[in-house]
Amino acid sequence: MISKLTSLPVVPRSEDEDLLHRYKGVPYIRTFPMEALECMETFEVRSDDLFLITYPKAGTTWTQEIISMVMSGANEEELIKTHLFFRFPFLEMNWASHYSQCDQVPSVYKFLHKVPSPRTIKTHLTMDHLPHQLFTKKPKVIYVARNPKDVAVSFFHMHHHFNILPYYSDFSRFLSDCMKGEEKCLISFLQISVHCGSWYEHTLSWWQKRNEPNVLFLKYEDMKQDLRKAVKQIANFLDCKMSEEAVELTVRHCSFESMKQNRSANPDYLEFFAGDSEGEKTIEPNASFIRKGTVGDWKNYFTVSQNEAFDADYKTKMEGTELTFDFQMN
Ligand code: A3P
């Protein structure tokens, strides 16, 4: 059952298959059931929680592992005993209904209430659907944003390979999917027809809160540019003292290659941890969750005209926001 979450060979799905449902207008995968989404709004927040909030494919898993290292004092030995999915629960995933046959994956509700403080919680929910107490108790929030072209490519691969997401046979179909029921053919993931809705709304809603004292707004591209700096920023924000040695260890531990091989951090190996593995399997590079980890992979996928259309739309939507992204590494 749990292998539904992890890398799989392409499972044939029809492009018309409706694998998303809408909660208050925003599409979510059905693995986030309506009841779970409704419960989230009244979820009891603790003021010493740490929320990691991202749009999908922004580098969530990477940042989860960095935070785990920082908060544990770079205690690798301890971390590798438990998979990241259990160390750093996914708020809106209703484990119980989908993975009820696996005792090691308890319902997030039961589970999170029992987790001792300080809890670390991951979520992709849009701002309107987050627990209300997040805005009254104001726990620390780390938001990670990534340039939308690379998000599109990373998201496409996830759609292609993960059977919980709608199927797109090729990148162009994913990118240019006409918004259902709308006349204009725009770029789907930036608009309304993908899991978690609009990248713009998600990212800009937290960009507007970037100066609030409980919020740290990070960018994937900056983390790629200087991981050491990002580790220190996160440690400072969390008031965690780290020796230079611990910082170095964290940088090494969270490098792309190291995380790819780390069974306790790479979602490809979740089933292995859940005792559901039938041994080793070969994972096609593009199907691997920790896939490529670069800035600028979009250039291998966008056509010139798609890029122009994307840029024109991006310019209009980002105008006046002062939020900029590196779309390629220098
Ligand atoms: P790519 O598909 O472009 O390779 P999320 O965890 O939010 O779903 O994000 C997944 C993306 O983060 C994937 O991007 C993945 O490869 C990348 N990623 C994961 N670990 C990383 C690391 N240690 N360094 C850089 N990128 C990483």
Coordinates of C-alpha atoms and ligand atoms in Angstrom, one line a residue:
M1 CA 0.0 0.0 0.0
I2 CA 2.6 2.5 1.0
S3 CA 4.5 2.1 -2.3
K4 CA 1.7 4.4 -3.7
L5 CA 3.7 7.2 -2.3
T6 CA 7.1 6.3 -3.7
S7 CA 8.6 5.9 -7.1
L8 CA 6.9 3.5 -9.3
P9 CA 7.1 2.4 -12.9
V10 CA 4.7 4.5 -15.0
V11 CA 1.2 3.2 -14.2
P12 CA -1.1 3.7 -17.2
R13 CA -3.8 6.2 -16.4
S14 CA -6.1 8.0 -18.7
E15 CA -5.4 11.7 -19.1
D16 CA -9.1 12.2 -18.4
E17 CA -9.1 10.4 -15.1
D18 CA -10.1 12.7 -12.4
L19 CA -7.5 12.3 -9.7
L20 CA -8.0 15.7 -8.2
H21 CA -10.9 17.1 -6.1
R22 CA -11.6 20.6 -5.1
Y23 CA -11.6 22.0 -1.6
K24 CA -13.0 25.5 -1.5
G25 CA -12.0 25.9 -5.1
V26 CA -8.4 24.6 -4.9
P27 CA -7.6 21.2 -6.4
Y28 CA -5.9 18.6 -4.3
I29 CA -5.0 15.0 -4.8
R30 CA -7.5 12.6 -3.4
T31 CA -4.9 11.3 -1.0
F32 CA -5.8 14.5 0.8
P33 CA -9.4 13.6 1.6
M34 CA -12.0 16.3 2.1
E35 CA -12.5 15.3 5.8
A36 CA -8.7 15.7 6.3
L37 CA -8.7 19.1 4.6
E38 CA -11.6 20.2 6.7
C39 CA -10.0 19.1 9.9
M40 CA -6.9 20.9 9.1
E41 CA -8.4 24.3 9.6
T42 CA -9.1 23.6 13.3
F43 CA -6.0 21.6 13.8
E44 CA -4.5 22.5 17.2
V45 CA -1.2 24.3 16.7
R46 CA 1.4 24.7 19.4
S47 CA 3.4 27.9 19.6
D48 CA 6.6 25.9 19.6
D49 CA 5.7 24.0 16.4
L50 CA 7.8 24.5 13.3
F51 CA 5.9 24.5 10.0
L52 CA 7.7 24.0 6.8
I53 CA 5.4 25.3 4.1
T54 CA 6.0 24.9 0.3
Y55 CA 4.4 24.6 -3.0
P56 CA 5.1 21.0 -4.3
K57 CA 8.5 20.4 -5.8
A58 CA 10.1 23.5 -4.2
G59 CA 12.7 21.5 -2.3
T60 CA 10.5 20.4 0.7
T61 CA 12.2 17.1 1.3
W62 CA 15.7 18.7 1.1
T63 CA 14.7 21.4 3.6
Q64 CA 13.1 18.9 5.9
E65 CA 16.3 17.0 6.2
I66 CA 18.3 20.2 6.8
I67 CA 15.9 21.2 9.5
S68 CA 16.2 17.7 11.1
M69 CA 20.0 18.0 11.1
V70 CA 19.9 21.4 12.6
M71 CA 17.4 20.6 15.3
S72 CA 19.2 17.3 16.2
G73 CA 22.6 19.0 16.5
A74 CA 23.7 17.1 13.3
N75 CA 23.0 13.8 15.0
E76 CA 23.2 11.6 11.9
E77 CA 23.3 8.4 13.8
E78 CA 19.9 9.1 15.4
L79 CA 18.3 10.4 12.3
I80 CA 19.0 7.5 10.1
K81 CA 17.0 5.2 12.4
T82 CA 13.7 6.8 11.3
H83 CA 12.5 7.8 7.9
L84 CA 12.1 11.5 7.3
F85 CA 8.4 10.9 6.6
F86 CA 7.9 9.8 10.2
R87 CA 10.3 12.3 11.7
F88 CA 8.6 15.2 10.0
P89 CA 4.9 14.5 9.4
F90 CA 2.9 15.7 6.4
L91 CA 0.0 17.6 7.9
E92 CA -2.7 17.0 5.3
M93 CA -1.9 13.4 4.3
N94 CA -4.6 11.3 5.8
W95 CA -2.4 8.2 6.3
A96 CA -5.0 6.2 8.0
S97 CA -7.5 6.0 5.1
H98 CA -5.0 5.2 2.5
Y99 CA -2.5 3.2 4.4
S100 CA -4.6 1.5 6.9
Q101 CA -3.0 -1.8 6.3
C102 CA 0.3 -0.5 7.5
D103 CA 0.5 -0.1 11.2
Q104 CA 3.7 1.9 11.0
V105 CA 1.8 4.8 9.4
P106 CA -0.7 6.1 11.9
S107 CA -3.3 8.6 11.2
V108 CA -1.8 12.0 11.2
Y109 CA -4.4 13.2 13.7
K110 CA -3.6 10.5 16.2
F111 CA 0.0 10.8 15.5
L112 CA 0.6 14.5 15.7
H113 CA -1.2 14.9 18.9
K114 CA 1.2 12.5 20.5
V115 CA 4.3 14.0 19.1
P116 CA 6.3 15.8 21.8
S117 CA 7.2 19.4 21.3
P118 CA 8.8 20.9 19.4
R119 CA 7.0 19.3 16.5
T120 CA 8.2 19.7 12.9
I121 CA 5.3 19.7 10.4
K122 CA 5.3 19.8 6.6
T123 CA 2.4 21.1 4.6
H124 CA 1.6 22.2 1.0
L125 CA -1.8 23.6 1.9
T126 CA -2.6 27.0 0.5
M127 CA -2.7 29.9 3.1
D128 CA -6.5 29.9 3.3
H129 CA -6.6 26.2 4.2
L130 CA -3.9 26.2 6.9
P131 CA -4.8 25.7 10.5
H132 CA -6.4 29.0 11.8
Q133 CA -4.2 28.9 14.9
L134 CA -1.1 29.3 12.7
F135 CA -2.0 32.9 12.5
T136 CA -2.9 33.5 16.1
K137 CA -0.3 31.3 17.9
K138 CA 2.3 32.3 15.3
P139 CA 4.7 29.3 15.5
K140 CA 7.8 29.5 13.4
V141 CA 7.3 29.0 9.7
I142 CA 9.9 28.3 7.0
Y143 CA 8.6 28.8 3.5
V144 CA 10.7 27.6 0.6
A145 CA 10.0 28.9 -2.9
R146 CA 11.5 27.7 -6.2
N147 CA 11.5 29.2 -9.7
P148 CA 8.3 28.1 -11.4
K149 CA 9.9 26.7 -14.5
D150 CA 11.9 24.2 -12.6
V151 CA 8.9 23.5 -10.4
A152 CA 6.9 22.7 -13.6
V153 CA 9.5 20.2 -14.8
S154 CA 9.9 18.5 -11.5
F155 CA 6.1 18.4 -11.0
F156 CA 5.7 17.0 -14.5
H157 CA 7.9 14.1 -13.7
M158 CA 6.0 13.5 -10.5
H159 CA 2.7 13.5 -12.4
H160 CA 4.2 11.1 -15.0
H161 CA 5.4 8.6 -12.5
F162 CA 3.2 8.8 -9.4
N163 CA -0.1 7.1 -9.7
I164 CA -1.8 9.4 -7.2
L165 CA -1.5 12.3 -9.6
P166 CA -3.2 12.9 -13.0
Y167 CA -1.3 11.5 -15.9
Y168 CA 0.3 13.6 -18.6
S169 CA 2.0 11.7 -21.4
D170 CA 4.4 14.5 -22.2
F171 CA 5.7 17.8 -20.8
S172 CA 3.9 19.9 -23.4
R173 CA 0.6 18.4 -22.4
F174 CA 1.3 19.2 -18.8
L175 CA 2.4 22.7 -19.4
S176 CA -0.2 23.7 -22.0
D177 CA -3.1 21.8 -20.8
C178 CA -6.1 24.0 -21.5
M179 CA -7.7 25.0 -18.3
K180 CA -10.8 23.0 -18.3
G181 CA -13.9 25.1 -19.0
E182 CA -11.9 28.2 -19.8
E183 CA -11.3 29.6 -23.1
K184 CA -7.7 30.8 -22.8
C185 CA -5.1 28.1 -23.2
L186 CA -2.6 29.0 -20.4
I187 CA -0.1 27.2 -18.4
S188 CA -1.9 24.8 -16.3
F189 CA 0.2 24.4 -13.2
L190 CA 0.4 28.1 -12.7
Q191 CA -3.3 28.4 -12.9
I192 CA -6.0 26.3 -11.4
S193 CA -5.9 22.8 -12.6
V194 CA -3.1 21.3 -10.6
H195 CA -2.7 19.9 -7.1
C196 CA -2.4 22.9 -4.7
G197 CA -3.6 25.3 -7.3
S198 CA -1.8 28.4 -8.4
W199 CA 2.0 28.6 -7.8
Y200 CA 1.6 32.4 -7.9
E201 CA -1.0 32.5 -5.1
H202 CA 0.9 30.1 -3.0
T203 CA 4.2 31.7 -3.3
L204 CA 3.1 35.3 -3.2
S205 CA 0.9 34.8 -0.1
W206 CA 4.0 33.9 1.9
W207 CA 6.2 36.4 0.2
Q208 CA 3.9 39.1 1.6
K209 CA 4.6 37.7 5.1
R210 CA 8.3 37.4 4.6
N211 CA 9.1 40.2 7.1
E212 CA 7.0 38.8 10.0
P213 CA 9.3 37.7 12.8
N214 CA 8.1 34.1 12.8
V215 CA 8.6 33.6 9.1
L216 CA 11.8 32.7 7.2
F217 CA 11.4 32.9 3.4
L218 CA 14.0 30.9 1.6
K219 CA 14.6 30.2 -2.1
Y220 CA 15.7 26.9 -3.5
E221 CA 18.2 28.6 -5.9
D222 CA 19.9 30.4 -2.9
M223 CA 20.2 27.1 -1.1
K224 CA 21.8 25.5 -4.2
Q225 CA 24.2 28.5 -4.5
D226 CA 25.3 28.4 -0.9
L227 CA 24.0 25.5 1.3
R228 CA 26.3 26.4 4.1
K229 CA 24.7 29.9 4.3
A230 CA 21.2 28.4 4.2
V231 CA 22.1 25.9 7.0
K232 CA 23.3 28.8 9.2
Q233 CA 20.2 30.9 8.4
I234 CA 17.9 28.1 9.4
A235 CA 20.0 27.4 12.6
N236 CA 19.8 31.1 13.5
F237 CA 16.1 31.3 12.8
L238 CA 15.5 28.2 15.0
D239 CA 17.8 29.5 17.7
C240 CA 19.9 26.3 17.4
K241 CA 23.6 26.8 18.2
M242 CA 25.8 24.8 15.8
S243 CA 29.5 24.4 15.7
E244 CA 31.3 24.8 12.4
E245 CA 31.8 21.1 12.4
A246 CA 28.1 20.5 12.8
V247 CA 27.4 22.9 10.0
E248 CA 29.9 21.2 7.7
L249 CA 28.4 17.8 8.5
T250 CA 24.9 19.1 7.7
V251 CA 26.1 20.5 4.4
R252 CA 27.6 17.1 3.5
H253 CA 24.7 15.1 4.8
C254 CA 22.2 17.3 2.8
S255 CA 24.1 17.4 -0.5
F256 CA 22.1 16.0 -3.4
E257 CA 24.2 12.9 -3.8
S258 CA 24.3 12.1 -0.1
M259 CA 20.5 12.5 0.2
K260 CA 19.9 10.4 -2.8
Q261 CA 21.7 7.6 -1.2
N262 CA 20.3 8.1 2.2
R263 CA 17.5 5.6 2.8
S264 CA 16.2 7.5 5.8
A265 CA 15.8 10.7 3.8
N266 CA 15.1 9.6 0.2
P267 CA 11.3 9.0 -0.3
D268 CA 12.2 6.2 -2.8
Y269 CA 13.1 4.1 0.2
L270 CA 10.0 4.8 2.4
E271 CA 8.6 1.3 1.8
F272 CA 11.8 -0.2 2.8
F273 CA 11.5 1.6 6.2
A274 CA 7.8 0.6 6.5
G275 CA 8.8 -3.0 6.2
D276 CA 6.9 -3.3 2.9
S277 CA 9.9 -3.8 0.6
E278 CA 10.4 -6.8 -1.6
G279 CA 14.0 -6.1 -1.9
E280 CA 16.0 -3.8 -4.0
K281 CA 14.5 -2.3 -7.1
T282 CA 15.9 -0.2 -9.9
I283 CA 14.4 3.2 -10.1
E284 CA 14.5 5.0 -13.4
P285 CA 16.4 8.3 -12.9
N286 CA 13.4 10.5 -13.8
A287 CA 11.1 8.5 -11.6
S288 CA 13.3 9.0 -8.5
F289 CA 12.0 11.5 -6.0
I290 CA 15.4 13.0 -5.6
R291 CA 15.7 13.3 -9.3
K292 CA 18.1 15.9 -10.6
G293 CA 18.3 18.7 -8.1
T294 CA 19.5 21.5 -10.4
V295 CA 18.6 25.0 -11.3
G296 CA 17.7 25.4 -15.0
D297 CA 16.6 22.0 -16.0
W298 CA 13.5 23.7 -17.5
K299 CA 15.7 24.6 -20.5
N300 CA 15.7 20.9 -21.5
Y301 CA 11.9 20.9 -21.6
F302 CA 10.4 24.3 -22.6
T303 CA 10.2 25.1 -26.3
V304 CA 11.0 28.7 -27.3
S305 CA 7.3 29.6 -27.7
Q306 CA 6.3 27.9 -24.5
N307 CA 9.1 29.9 -22.8
E308 CA 7.9 33.2 -24.3
A309 CA 4.3 32.5 -23.3
F310 CA 5.4 31.6 -19.8
D311 CA 7.6 34.7 -19.4
A312 CA 4.8 37.0 -20.6
D313 CA 2.3 35.5 -18.1
Y314 CA 5.0 35.5 -15.3
K315 CA 5.8 39.2 -15.9
T316 CA 2.2 40.2 -15.5
K317 CA 1.6 38.2 -12.4
M318 CA 4.9 39.1 -10.7
E319 CA 4.9 42.8 -11.5
G320 CA 5.3 45.0 -8.4
T321 CA 6.0 42.0 -6.1
E322 CA 9.8 42.5 -5.9
L323 CA 10.2 38.7 -5.7
T324 CA 12.8 37.5 -8.2
F325 CA 14.2 34.1 -9.0
D326 CA 17.4 32.8 -10.6
F327 CA 16.3 30.7 -13.5
Q328 CA 19.8 29.4 -14.1
M329 CA 22.9 29.0 -12.1
N330 CA 25.8 31.3 -13.0
Ligands
A3P1 P1 14.0 17.9 -9.3 O1 12.8 17.1 -9.7 O2 14.2 19.1 -10.2 O3 15.3 17.1 -9.3 P2 9.9 18.4 -3.1 O4 10.6 17.7 -2.0 O5 9.4 19.7 -2.7 O6 9.0 17.5 -3.7 O7 11.0 18.8 -4.1 C1 11.7 17.8 -4.9 C2 12.8 18.5 -5.7 O8 13.9 18.8 -4.8 C3 13.4 17.6 -6.8 O9 13.8 18.4 -7.8 C4 14.5 17.0 -6.0 O10 15.5 16.4 -6.8 C5 15.1 18.2 -5.3 N1 16.0 17.8 -4.2 C6 15.8 16.9 -3.2 N2 16.9 16.8 -2.4 C7 17.7 17.7 -2.9 C8 19.1 18.1 -2.5 N3 19.7 17.5 -1.5 N4 19.7 19.1 -3.2 C9 19.1 19.7 -4.2 N5 17.8 19.3 -4.7 C10 17.2 18.4 -4.0

